[in-house]
PDB file of C-alpha atoms in Angstrom:
ATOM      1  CA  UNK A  19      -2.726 -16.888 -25.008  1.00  0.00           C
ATOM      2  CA  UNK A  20      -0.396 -15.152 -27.497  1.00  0.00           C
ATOM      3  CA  UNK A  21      -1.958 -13.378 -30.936  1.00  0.00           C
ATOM      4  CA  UNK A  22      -1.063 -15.944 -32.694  1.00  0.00           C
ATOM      5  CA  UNK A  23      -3.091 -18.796 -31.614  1.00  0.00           C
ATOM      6  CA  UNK A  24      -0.725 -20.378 -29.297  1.00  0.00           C
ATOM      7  CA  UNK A  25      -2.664 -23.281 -27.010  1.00  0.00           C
ATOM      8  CA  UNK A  26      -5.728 -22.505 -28.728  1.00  0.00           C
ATOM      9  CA  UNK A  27      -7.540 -25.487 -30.558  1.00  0.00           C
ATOM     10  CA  UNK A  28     -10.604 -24.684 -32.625  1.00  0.00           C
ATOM     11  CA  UNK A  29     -14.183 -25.936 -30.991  1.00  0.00           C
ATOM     12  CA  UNK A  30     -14.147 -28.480 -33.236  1.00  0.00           C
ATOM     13  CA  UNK A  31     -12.111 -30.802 -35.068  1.00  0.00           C
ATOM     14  CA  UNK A  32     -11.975 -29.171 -38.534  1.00  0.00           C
ATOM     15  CA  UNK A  33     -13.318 -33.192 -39.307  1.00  0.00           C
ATOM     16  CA  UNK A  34     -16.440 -32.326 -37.544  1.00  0.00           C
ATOM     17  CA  UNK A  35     -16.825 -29.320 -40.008  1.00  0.00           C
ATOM     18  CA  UNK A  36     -16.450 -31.306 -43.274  1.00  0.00           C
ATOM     19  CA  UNK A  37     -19.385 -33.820 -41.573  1.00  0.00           C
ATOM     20  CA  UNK A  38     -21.615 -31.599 -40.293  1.00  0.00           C
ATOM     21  CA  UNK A  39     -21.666 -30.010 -44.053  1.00  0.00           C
ATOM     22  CA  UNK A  40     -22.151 -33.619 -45.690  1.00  0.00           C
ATOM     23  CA  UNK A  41     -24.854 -33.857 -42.841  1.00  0.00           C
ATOM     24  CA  UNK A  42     -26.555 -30.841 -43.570  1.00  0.00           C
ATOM     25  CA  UNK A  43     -26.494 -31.117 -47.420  1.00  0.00           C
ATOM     26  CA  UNK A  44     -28.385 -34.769 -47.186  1.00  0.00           C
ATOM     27  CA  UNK A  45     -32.069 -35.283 -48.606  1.00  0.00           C
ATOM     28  CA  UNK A  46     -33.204 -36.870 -45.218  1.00  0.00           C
ATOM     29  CA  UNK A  47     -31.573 -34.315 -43.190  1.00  0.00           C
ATOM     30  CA  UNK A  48     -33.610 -30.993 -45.383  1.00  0.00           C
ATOM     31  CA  UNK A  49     -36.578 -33.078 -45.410  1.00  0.00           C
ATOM     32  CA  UNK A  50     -36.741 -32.793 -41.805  1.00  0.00           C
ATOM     33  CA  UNK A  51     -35.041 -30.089 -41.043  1.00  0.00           C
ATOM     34  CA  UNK A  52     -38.368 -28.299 -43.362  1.00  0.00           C
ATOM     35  CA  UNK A  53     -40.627 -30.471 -41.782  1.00  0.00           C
ATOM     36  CA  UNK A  54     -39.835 -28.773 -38.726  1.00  0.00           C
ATOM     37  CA  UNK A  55     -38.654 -25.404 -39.041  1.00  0.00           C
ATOM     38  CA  UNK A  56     -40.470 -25.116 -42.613  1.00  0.00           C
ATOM     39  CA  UNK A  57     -37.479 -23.643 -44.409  1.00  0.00           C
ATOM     40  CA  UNK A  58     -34.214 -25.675 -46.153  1.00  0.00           C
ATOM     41  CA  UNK A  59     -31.509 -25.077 -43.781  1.00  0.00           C
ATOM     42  CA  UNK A  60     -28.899 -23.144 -44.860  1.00  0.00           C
ATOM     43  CA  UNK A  61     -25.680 -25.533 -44.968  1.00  0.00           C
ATOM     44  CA  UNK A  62     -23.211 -23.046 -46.032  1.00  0.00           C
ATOM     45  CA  UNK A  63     -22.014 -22.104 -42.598  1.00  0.00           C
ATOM     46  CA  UNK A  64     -20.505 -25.393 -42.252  1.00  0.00           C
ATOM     47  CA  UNK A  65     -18.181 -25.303 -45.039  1.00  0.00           C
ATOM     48  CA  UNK A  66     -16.885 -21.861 -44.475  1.00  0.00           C
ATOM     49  CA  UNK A  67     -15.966 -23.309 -40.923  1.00  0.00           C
ATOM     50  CA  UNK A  68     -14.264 -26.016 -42.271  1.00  0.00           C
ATOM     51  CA  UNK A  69     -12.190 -23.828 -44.641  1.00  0.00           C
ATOM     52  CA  UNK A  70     -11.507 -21.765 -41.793  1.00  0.00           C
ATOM     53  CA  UNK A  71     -10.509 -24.042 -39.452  1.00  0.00           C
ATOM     54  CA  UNK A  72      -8.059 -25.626 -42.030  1.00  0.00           C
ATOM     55  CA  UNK A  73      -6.866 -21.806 -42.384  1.00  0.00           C
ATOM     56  CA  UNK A  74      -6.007 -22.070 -38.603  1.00  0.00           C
ATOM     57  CA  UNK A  75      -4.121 -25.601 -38.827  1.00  0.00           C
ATOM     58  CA  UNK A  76      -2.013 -23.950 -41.267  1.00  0.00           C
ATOM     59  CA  UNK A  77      -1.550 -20.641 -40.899  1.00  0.00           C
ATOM     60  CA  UNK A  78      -2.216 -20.153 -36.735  1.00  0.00           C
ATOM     61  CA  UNK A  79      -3.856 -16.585 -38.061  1.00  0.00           C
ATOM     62  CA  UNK A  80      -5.972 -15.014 -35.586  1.00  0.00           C
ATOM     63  CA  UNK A  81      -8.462 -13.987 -37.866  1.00  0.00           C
ATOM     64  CA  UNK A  82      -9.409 -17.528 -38.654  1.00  0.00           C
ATOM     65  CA  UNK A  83      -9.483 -18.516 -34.965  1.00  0.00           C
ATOM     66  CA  UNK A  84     -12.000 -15.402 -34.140  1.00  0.00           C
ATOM     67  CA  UNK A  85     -13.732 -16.973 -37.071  1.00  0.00           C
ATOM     68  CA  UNK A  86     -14.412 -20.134 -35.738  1.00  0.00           C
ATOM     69  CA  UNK A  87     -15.629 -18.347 -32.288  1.00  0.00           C
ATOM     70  CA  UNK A  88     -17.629 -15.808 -33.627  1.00  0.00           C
ATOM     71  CA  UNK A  89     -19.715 -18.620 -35.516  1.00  0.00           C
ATOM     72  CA  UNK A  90     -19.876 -20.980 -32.671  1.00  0.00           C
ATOM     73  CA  UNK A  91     -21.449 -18.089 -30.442  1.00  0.00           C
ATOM     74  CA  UNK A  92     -23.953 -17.667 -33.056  1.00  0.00           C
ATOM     75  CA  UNK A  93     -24.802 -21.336 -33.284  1.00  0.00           C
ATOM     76  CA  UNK A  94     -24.893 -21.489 -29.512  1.00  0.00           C
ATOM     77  CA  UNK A  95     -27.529 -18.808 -29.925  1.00  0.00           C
ATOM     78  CA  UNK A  96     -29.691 -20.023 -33.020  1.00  0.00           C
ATOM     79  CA  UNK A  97     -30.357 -23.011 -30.207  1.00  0.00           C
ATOM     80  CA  UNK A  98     -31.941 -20.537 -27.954  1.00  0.00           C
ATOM     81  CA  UNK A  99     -33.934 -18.866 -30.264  1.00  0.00           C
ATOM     82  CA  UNK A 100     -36.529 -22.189 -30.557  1.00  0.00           C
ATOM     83  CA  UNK A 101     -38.371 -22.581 -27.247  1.00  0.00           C
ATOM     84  CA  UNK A 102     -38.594 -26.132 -26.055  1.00  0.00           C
ATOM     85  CA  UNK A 103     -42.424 -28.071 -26.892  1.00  0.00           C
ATOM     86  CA  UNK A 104     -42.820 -29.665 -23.899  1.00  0.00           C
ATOM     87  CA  UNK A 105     -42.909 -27.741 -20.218  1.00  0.00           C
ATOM     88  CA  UNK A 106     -41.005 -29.598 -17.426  1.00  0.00           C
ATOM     89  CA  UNK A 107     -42.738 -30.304 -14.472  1.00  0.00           C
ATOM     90  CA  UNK A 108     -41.661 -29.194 -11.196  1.00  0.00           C
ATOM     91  CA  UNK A 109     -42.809 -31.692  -8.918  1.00  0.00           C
ATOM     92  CA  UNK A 110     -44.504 -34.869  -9.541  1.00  0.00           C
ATOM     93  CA  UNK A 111     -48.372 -35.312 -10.760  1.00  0.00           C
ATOM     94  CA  UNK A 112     -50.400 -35.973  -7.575  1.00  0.00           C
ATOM     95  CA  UNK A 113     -51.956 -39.170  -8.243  1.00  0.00           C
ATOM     96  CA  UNK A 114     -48.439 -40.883  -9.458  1.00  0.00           C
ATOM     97  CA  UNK A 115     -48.801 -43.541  -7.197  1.00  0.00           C
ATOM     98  CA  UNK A 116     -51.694 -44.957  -7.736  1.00  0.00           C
ATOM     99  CA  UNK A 117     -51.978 -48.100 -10.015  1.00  0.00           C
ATOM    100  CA  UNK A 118     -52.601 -47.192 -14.117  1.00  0.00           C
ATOM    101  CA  UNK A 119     -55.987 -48.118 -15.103  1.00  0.00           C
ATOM    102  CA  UNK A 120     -55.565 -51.231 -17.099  1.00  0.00           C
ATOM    103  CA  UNK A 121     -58.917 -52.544 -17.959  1.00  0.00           C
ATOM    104  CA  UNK A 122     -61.620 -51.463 -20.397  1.00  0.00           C
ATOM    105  CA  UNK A 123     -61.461 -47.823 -21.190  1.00  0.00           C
ATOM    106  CA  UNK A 124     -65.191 -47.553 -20.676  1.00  0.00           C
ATOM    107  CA  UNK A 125     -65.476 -49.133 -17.529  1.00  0.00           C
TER     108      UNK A 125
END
């Protein structure tokens, strides 16, 4: 790859950007996103990508294109800061073959 951007596409289409934003600003999308993190999420990040990645459609500039990679690696990482709720099993339950209990509860 040259400085200049040469083969280099962003991550993204710059599209994805601009929707992700218009995602991220909507009232079911914060009412959520507090239900479950319990803070507004913070949409702004999204439209300074899609600025940037504009930058780099016209301009090829390298700063814009380490831009775009420097916030992707942090998204990439914001993931992995939430563990996951539910444990995966390694092997099976040992009982999983036996029929599901059907009748009264109580019985």
């Amino acid at each position: 790859m040259d400085d200049q951007g040469g083969d280099w596409r962003p991550p993204r289409a710059c599209d994805d950007y601009w929707s992700e934003w218009k995602h991220c600003r909507g009232l079911r999308h914060r009412f959520h996103y507090y239900y479950t993190f319990g803070e507004t999420p913070s949409c702004q990040q999204w439209k300074i990508d899609y600025s940037t990645c504009r930058e780099w459609e016209k301009m090829r500039s390298s700063a814009a294109k380490e831009a775009l990679c420097t916030s992707e690696r942090n998204r990439l990482s914001e993931k992995q800061r939430y563990k996951p709720v539910w444990t995966l099993r390694e092997t099976p339950p040992k009982d999983w073959h036996l029929p599901l209990h059907t009748g009264n509860p109580k019985q």
